[in-house]
Tab-separated table of C-alpha atoms in Angstrom:
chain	number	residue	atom	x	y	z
A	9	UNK	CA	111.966	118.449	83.181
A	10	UNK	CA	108.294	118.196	83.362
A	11	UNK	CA	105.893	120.687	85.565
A	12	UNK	CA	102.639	120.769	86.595
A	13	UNK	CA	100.387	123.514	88.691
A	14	UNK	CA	98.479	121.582	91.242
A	15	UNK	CA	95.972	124.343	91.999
A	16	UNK	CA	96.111	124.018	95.612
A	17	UNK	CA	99.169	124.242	97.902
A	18	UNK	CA	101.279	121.002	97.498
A	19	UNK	CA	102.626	119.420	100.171
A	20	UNK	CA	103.635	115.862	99.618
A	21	UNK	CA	104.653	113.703	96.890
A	22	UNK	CA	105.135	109.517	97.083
A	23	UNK	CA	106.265	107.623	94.400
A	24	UNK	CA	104.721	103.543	94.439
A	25	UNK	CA	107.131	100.953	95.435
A	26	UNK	CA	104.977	98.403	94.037
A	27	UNK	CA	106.780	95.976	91.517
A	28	UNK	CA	103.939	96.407	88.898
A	29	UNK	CA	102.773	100.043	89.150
A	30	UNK	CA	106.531	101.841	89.559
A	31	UNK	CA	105.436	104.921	87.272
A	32	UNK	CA	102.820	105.789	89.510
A	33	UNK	CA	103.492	108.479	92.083
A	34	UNK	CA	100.783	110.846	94.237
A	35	UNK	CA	100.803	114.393	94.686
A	36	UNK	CA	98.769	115.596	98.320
A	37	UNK	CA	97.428	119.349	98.875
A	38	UNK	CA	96.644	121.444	101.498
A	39	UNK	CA	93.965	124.149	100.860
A	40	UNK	CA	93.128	126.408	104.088
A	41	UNK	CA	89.707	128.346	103.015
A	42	UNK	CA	89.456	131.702	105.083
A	43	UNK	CA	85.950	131.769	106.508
A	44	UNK	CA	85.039	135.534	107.255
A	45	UNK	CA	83.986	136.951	110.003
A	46	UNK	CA	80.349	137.016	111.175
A	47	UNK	CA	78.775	140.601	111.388
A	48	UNK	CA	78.600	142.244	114.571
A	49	UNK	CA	75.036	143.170	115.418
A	50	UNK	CA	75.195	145.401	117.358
A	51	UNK	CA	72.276	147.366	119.781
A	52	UNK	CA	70.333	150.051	118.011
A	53	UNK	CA	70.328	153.499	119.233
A	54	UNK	CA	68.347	154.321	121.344
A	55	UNK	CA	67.466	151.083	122.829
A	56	UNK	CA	68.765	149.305	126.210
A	57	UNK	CA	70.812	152.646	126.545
A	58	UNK	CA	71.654	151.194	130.377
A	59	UNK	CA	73.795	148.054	128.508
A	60	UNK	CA	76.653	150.721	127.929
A	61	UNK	CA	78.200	147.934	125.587
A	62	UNK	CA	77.372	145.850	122.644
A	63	UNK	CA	76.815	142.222	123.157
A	64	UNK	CA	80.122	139.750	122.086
A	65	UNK	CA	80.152	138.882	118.881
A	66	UNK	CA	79.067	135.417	117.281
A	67	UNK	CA	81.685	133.096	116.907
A	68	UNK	CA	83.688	132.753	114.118
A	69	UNK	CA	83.076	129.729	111.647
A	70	UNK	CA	85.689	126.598	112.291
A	71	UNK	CA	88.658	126.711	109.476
A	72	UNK	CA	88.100	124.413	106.491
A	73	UNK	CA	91.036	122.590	105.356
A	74	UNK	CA	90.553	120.590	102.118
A	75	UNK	CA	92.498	118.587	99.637
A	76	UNK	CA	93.386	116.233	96.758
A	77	UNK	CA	94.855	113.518	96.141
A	78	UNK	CA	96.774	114.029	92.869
A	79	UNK	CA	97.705	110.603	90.696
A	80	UNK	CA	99.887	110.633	88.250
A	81	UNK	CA	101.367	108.080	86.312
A	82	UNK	CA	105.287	108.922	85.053
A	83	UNK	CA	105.904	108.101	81.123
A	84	UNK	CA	109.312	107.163	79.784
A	85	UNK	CA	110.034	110.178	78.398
A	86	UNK	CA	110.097	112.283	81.995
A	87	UNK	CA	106.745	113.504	81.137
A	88	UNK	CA	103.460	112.457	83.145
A	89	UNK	CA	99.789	112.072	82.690
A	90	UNK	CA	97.484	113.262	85.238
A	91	UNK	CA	95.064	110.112	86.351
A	92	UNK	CA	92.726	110.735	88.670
A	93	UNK	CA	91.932	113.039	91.674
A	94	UNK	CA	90.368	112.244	95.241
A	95	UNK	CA	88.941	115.164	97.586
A	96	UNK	CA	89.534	114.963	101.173
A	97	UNK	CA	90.307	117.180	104.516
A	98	UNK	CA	93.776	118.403	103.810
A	99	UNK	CA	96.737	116.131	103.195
A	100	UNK	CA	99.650	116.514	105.953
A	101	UNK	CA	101.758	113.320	104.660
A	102	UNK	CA	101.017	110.337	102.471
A	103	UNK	CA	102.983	106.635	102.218
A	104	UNK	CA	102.298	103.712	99.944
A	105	UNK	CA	102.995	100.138	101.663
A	106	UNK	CA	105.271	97.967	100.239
A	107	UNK	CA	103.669	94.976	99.439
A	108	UNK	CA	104.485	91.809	97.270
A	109	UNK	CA	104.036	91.541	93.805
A	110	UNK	CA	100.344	89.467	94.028
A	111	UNK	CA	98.720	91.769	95.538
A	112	UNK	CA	97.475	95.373	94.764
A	113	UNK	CA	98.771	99.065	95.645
A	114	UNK	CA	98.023	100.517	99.047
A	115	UNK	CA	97.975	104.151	99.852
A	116	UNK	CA	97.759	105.682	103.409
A	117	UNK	CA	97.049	109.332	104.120
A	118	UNK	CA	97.381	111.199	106.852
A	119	UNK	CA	94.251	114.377	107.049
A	120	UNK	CA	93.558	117.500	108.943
A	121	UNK	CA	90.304	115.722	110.473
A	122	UNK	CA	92.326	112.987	112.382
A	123	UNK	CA	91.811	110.299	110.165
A	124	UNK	CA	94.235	107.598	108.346
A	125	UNK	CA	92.834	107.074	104.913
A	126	UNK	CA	93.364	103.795	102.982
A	127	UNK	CA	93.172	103.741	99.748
A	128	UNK	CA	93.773	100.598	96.803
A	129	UNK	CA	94.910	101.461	93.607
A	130	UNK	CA	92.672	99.764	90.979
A	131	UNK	CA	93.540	97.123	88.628
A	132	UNK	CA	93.922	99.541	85.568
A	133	UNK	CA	96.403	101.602	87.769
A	134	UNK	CA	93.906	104.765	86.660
A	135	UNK	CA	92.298	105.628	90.404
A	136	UNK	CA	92.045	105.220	94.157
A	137	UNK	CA	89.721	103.877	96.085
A	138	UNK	CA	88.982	104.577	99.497
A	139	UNK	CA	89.125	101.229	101.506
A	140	UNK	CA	89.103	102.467	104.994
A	141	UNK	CA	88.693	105.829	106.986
A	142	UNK	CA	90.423	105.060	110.930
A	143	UNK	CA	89.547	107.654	113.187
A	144	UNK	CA	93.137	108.675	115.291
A	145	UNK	CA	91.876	111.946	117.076
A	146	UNK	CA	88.849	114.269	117.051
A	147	UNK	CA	88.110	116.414	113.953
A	148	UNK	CA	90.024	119.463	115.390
A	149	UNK	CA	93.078	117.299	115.248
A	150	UNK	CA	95.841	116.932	112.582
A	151	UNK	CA	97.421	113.558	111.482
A	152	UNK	CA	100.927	115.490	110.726
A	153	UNK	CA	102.917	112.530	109.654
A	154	UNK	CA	102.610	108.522	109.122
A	155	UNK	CA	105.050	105.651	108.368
A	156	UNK	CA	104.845	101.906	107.445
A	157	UNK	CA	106.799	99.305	109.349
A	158	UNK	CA	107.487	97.272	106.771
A	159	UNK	CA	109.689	99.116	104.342
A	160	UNK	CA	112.057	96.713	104.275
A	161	UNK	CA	109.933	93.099	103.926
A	162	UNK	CA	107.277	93.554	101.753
A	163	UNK	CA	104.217	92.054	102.532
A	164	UNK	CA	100.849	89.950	101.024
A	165	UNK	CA	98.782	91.888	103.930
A	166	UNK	CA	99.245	95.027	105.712
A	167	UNK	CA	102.378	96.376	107.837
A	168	UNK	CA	101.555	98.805	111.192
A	169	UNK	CA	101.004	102.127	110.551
A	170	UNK	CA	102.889	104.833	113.139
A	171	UNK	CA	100.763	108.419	113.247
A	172	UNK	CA	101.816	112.127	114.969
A	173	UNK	CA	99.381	114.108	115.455
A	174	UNK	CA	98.644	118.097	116.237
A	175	UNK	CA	97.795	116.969	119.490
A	176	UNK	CA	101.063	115.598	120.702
A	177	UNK	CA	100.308	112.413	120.510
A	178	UNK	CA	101.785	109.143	118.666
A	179	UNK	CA	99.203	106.510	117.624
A	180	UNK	CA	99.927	102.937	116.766
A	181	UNK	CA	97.506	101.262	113.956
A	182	UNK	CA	98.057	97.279	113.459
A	183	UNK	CA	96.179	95.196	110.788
A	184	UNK	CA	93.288	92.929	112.272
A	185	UNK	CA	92.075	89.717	111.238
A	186	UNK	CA	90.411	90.572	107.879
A	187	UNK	CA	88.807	93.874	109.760
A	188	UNK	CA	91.977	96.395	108.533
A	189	UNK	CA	93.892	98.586	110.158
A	190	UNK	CA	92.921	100.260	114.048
A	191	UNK	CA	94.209	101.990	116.357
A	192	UNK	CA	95.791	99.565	119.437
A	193	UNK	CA	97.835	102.346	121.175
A	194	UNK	CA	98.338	106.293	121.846
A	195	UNK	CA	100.308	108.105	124.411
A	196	UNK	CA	101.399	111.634	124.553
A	197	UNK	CA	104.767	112.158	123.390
A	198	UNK	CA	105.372	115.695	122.577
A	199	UNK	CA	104.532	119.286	124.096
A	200	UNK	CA	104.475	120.677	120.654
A	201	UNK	CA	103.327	119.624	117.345
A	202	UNK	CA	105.551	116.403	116.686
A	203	UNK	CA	105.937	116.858	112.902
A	204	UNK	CA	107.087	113.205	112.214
A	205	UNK	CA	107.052	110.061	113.151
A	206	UNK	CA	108.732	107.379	111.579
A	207	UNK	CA	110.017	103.722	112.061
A	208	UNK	CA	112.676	101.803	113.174
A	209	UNK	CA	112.947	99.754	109.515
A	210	UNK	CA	115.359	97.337	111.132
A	211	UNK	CA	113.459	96.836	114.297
A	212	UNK	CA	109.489	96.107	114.267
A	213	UNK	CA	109.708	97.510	117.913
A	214	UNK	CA	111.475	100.525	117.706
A	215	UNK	CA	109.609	104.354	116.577
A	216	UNK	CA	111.212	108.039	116.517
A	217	UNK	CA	109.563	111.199	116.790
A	218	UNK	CA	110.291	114.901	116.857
A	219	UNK	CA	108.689	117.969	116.830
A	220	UNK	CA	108.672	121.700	118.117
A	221	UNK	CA	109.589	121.015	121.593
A	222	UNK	CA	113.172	121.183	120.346
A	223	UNK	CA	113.181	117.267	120.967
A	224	UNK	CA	113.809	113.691	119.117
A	225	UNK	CA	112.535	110.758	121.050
A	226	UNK	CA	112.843	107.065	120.391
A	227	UNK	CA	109.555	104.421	121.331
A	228	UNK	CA	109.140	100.795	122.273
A	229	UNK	CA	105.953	100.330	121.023
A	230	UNK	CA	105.411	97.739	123.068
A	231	UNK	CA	105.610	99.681	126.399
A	232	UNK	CA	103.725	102.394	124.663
A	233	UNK	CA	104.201	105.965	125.927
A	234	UNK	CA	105.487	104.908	129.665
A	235	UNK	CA	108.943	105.861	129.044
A	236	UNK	CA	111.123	106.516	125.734
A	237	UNK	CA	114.025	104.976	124.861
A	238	UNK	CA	116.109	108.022	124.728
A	239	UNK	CA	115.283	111.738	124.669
A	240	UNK	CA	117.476	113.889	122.683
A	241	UNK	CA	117.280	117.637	123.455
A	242	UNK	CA	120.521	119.084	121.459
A	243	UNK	CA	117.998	120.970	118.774
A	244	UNK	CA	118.792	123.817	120.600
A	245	UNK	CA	117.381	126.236	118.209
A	246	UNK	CA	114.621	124.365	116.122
A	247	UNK	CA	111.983	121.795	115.904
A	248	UNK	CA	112.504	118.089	113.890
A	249	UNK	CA	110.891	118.001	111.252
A	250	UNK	CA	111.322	114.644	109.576
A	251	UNK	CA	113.384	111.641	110.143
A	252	UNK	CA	114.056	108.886	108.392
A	253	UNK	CA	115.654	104.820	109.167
A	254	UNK	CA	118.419	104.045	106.154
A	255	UNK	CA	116.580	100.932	104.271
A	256	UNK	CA	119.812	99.480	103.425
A	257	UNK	CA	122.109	100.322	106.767
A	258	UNK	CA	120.980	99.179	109.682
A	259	UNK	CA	121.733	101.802	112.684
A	260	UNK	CA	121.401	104.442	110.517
A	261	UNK	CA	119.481	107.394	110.724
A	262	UNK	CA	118.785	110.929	109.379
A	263	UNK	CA	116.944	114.127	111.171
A	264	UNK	CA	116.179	117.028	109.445
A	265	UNK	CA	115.343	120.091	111.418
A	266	UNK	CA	114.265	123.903	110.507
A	267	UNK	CA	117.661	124.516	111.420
A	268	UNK	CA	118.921	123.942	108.069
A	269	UNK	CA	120.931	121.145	108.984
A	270	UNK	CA	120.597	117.214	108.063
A	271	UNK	CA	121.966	115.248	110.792
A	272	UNK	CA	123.112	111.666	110.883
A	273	UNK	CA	123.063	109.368	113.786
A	274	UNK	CA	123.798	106.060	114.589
A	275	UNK	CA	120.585	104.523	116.907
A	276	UNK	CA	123.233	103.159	119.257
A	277	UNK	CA	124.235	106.416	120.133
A	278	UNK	CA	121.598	108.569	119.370
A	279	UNK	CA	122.257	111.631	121.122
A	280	UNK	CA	125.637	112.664	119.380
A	281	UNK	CA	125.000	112.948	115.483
A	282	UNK	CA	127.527	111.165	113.071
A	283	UNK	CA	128.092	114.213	110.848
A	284	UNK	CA	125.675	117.189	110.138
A	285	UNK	CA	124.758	118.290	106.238
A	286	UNK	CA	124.470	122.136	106.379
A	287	UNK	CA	121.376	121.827	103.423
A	288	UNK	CA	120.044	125.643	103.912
A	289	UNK	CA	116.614	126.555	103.698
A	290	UNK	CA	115.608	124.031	106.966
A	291	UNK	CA	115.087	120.255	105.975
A	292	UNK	CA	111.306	119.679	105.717
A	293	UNK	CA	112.289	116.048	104.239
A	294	UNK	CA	114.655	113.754	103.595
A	295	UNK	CA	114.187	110.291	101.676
A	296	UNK	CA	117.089	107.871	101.310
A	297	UNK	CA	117.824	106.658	97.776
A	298	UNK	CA	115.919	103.401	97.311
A	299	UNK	CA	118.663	101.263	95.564
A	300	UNK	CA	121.583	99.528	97.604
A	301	UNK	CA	123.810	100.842	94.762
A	302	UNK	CA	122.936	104.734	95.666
A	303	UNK	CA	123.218	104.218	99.567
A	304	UNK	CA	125.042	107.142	100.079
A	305	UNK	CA	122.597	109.654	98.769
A	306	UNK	CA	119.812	111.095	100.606
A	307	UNK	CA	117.219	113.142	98.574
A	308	UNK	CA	116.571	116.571	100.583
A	309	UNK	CA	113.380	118.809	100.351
A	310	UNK	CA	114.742	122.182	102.017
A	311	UNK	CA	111.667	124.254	102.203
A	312	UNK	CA	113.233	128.196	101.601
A	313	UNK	CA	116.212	126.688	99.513
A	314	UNK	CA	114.578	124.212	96.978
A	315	UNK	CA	115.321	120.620	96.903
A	316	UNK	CA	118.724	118.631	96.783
A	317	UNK	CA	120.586	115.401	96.422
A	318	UNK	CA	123.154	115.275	99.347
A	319	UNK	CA	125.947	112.466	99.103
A	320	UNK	CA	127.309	111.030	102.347
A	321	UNK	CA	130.539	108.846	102.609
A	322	UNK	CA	129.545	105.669	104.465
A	323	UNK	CA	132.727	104.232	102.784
A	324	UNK	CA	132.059	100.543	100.717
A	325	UNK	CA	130.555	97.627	101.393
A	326	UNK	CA	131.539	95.552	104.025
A	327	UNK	CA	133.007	98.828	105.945
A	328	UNK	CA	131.578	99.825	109.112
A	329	UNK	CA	129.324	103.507	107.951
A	330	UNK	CA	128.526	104.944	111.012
A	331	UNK	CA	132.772	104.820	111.908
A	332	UNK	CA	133.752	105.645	108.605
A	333	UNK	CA	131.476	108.799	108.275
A	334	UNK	CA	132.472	109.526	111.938
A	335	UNK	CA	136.123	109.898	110.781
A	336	UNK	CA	136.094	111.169	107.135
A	337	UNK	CA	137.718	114.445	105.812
A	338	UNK	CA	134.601	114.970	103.929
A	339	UNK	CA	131.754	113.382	105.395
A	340	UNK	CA	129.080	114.980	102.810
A	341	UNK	CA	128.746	117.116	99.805
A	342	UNK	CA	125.601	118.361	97.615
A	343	UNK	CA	125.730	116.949	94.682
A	344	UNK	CA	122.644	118.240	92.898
A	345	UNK	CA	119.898	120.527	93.509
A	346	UNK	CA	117.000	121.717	91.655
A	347	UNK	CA	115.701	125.069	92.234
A	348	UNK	CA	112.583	125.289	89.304
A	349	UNK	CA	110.303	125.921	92.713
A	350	UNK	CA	109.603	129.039	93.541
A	351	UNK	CA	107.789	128.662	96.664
A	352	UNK	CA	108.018	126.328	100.160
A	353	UNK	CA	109.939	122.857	98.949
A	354	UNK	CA	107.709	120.459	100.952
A	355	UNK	CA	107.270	117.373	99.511
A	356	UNK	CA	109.747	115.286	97.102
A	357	UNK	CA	110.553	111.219	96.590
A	358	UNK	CA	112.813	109.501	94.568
A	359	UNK	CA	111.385	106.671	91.333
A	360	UNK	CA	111.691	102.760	92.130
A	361	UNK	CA	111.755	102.500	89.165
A	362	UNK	CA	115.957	102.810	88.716
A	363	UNK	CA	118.614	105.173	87.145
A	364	UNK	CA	118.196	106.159	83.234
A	365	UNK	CA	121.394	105.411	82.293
A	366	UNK	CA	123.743	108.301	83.624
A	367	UNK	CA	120.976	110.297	83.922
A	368	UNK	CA	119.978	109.616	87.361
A	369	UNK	CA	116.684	108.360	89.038
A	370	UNK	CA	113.548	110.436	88.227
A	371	UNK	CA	111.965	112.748	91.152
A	372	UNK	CA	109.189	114.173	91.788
A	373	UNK	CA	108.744	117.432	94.075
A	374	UNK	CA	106.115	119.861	95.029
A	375	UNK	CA	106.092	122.742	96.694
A	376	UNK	CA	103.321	124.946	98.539
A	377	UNK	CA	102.179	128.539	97.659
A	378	UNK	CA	102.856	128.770	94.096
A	379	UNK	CA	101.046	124.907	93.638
A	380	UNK	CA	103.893	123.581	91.683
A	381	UNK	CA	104.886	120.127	91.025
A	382	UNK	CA	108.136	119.122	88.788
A	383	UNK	CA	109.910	115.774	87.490
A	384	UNK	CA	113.559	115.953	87.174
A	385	UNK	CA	116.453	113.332	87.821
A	386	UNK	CA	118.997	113.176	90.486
């Protein structure tokens, strides 16, 4: 096990999917500098007696939110070598696209400031570049969450780009012809800060979103914010916080909420869940295992309670998951955690890059007030 102090709050942490640059993975911060108060000036004594009261005073100073982008580079031995760093507003969420093996890395990143960052990976695998800044909202604004379409088809170009923002809005960006990505659609979809927003990886169509209005909703982007699919409103108690579409099950899909529990739905029935993972702590994210051969686990980051590896029985190959989850005697079980953190377990991804023989596949978390970042295997 391998740590790391970040020096700012940590947040978010993305392995690379990329075929050539595996060992590469990103650590995002989240720095909120406390601007004081402006002095009062008051009236002197004596003068303008008849005002009886002092005049308001100034306005305070807008918050600054700042942050880096962390790169690291993973060596065989668990260990890591810090790369490079890139300042920006504060990072909410970051995703690499999965792309084909010709082309370079790509790096999105979702700001305080209401931008989408794009950033390329250089040739040496030793920095980012910034390629593109989209503008999604004003500067008061924060881009909260972002997902690629593509997961599942990687790609010589771009894939589209779904954004939540502070706001309550959802924002569709789509790649151009040779101009990047912009925005081509927003609608209001929340009353509260949706906290994710993720894809459909099965459907090019099809987007979910949740946040603290207690709901999960599911988009056709191409009707836009007229009418969702479905609105589920049985988070009774808590806000969704992430979500995630199985890359290797089609209908499959798993909500975290600050309700501590991980819940599993089919998208076919999407307002009943297939089983729900008690994970404690409230489920800030949850990543699927990227092999077919680890389907059943889903990698947990469960904010007060550190960060686990929770097993779910979707039965074998060629079995129907969503009905054999629906019906087994033990429909999920925590199989590892990892409790090193000692602060907020925010962000955490699994390796590409495969198991180490019974080892496990190597993670990488990060966690918020005590700026901690760890590799371990799960």
């Amino acid at each position: 096990m391998a740590g790391f102090d970040t020096d700012w709050p940590a947040d978010s942490a993305e392995f690379c999917p990329h075929p050539n640059a595996q060992e590469i993975f990103v650590i995002g911060t989240y720095k909120l500098e406390h601007t004081p108060e402006t002095d009062i000036k008051g009236v002197s004594e004596g003068e303008n007696d008849d005002i009886g009261t002092p005049p308001p005073p100034e306005p305070k100073k807008a918050q600054t939110r700042r942050g880096k982008c962390l790169l690291f580079r993973a060596e065989d031995d668990d260990r890591f070598t810090p790369l490079h760093e890139t300042e920006l507003p504060a990072i909410l969420d970051m995703k690499w696209c999965h792309r084909t093996l010709s082309t370079t890395p790509i790096l999105g990143i979702a700001d305080s400031e209401g931008h989408i960052t794009i950033h390329e990976l250089n040739d040496e695998k030793s920095q980012l570049r910034q390629i593109q800044s989209i503008s999604c909202a004003s500067s008061d604004v924060l881009c909260l969450s972002l997902d690629w379409s593509n997961r599942r088809n990687p790609m010589d170009g771009l894939g589209s780009l779904i954004v939540s923002q502070s706001n309550g809005a959802l924002s569709v960006l789509q790649p151009g012809d040779g101009t990047g990505l912009t925005v081509t659609d927003s609608w209001h979809a929340h009353d509260y800060e949706p906290w994710i927003a993720a894809w459909d990886y099965w459907d090019p169509h099809v987007v979910y979103s949740g946040g603290d209005d207690l709901k999960m909703k599911g988009w056709d982007i191409r009707i836009g914010g007229s009418a969702p699919l479905f609105v589920n409103k049985k988070f009774d108690t808590a806000g969704v916080t992430t979500i995630q579409s199985h890359p290797h099950m089609e209908h499959i899909l798993a909500v975290g909420s600050y309700d501590s529990a991980v819940r599993i739905f089919d998208t076919r029935k999407p307002l009943v869940p297939l089983t729900e993972a008690d994970v404690g702590g409230g489920a800030w994210r949850v990543k699927w295992h990227p092999s077919a051969a680890r389907k059943d686990d889903l990698l947990v980051a469960c904010m007060h309670d550190g960060f686990k590896v929770v097993k779910f029985d979707f039965g074998s190959i060629g079995e129907d998951p969503s009905a054999t989850l629906r019906h087994s005697k033990q429909p999920w079980e925590t199989v590892k955690r990892f409790d090193e953190h000692t602060s907020l377990a925010y962000g955490v991804d699994w390796s590409f890059a495969g198991d180490k023989g019974g080892d496990g596949t190597l993670v990488a978390s990060c966690s918020f007030y005590d700026h901690a970042m760890h590799l371990w295997r799960g």
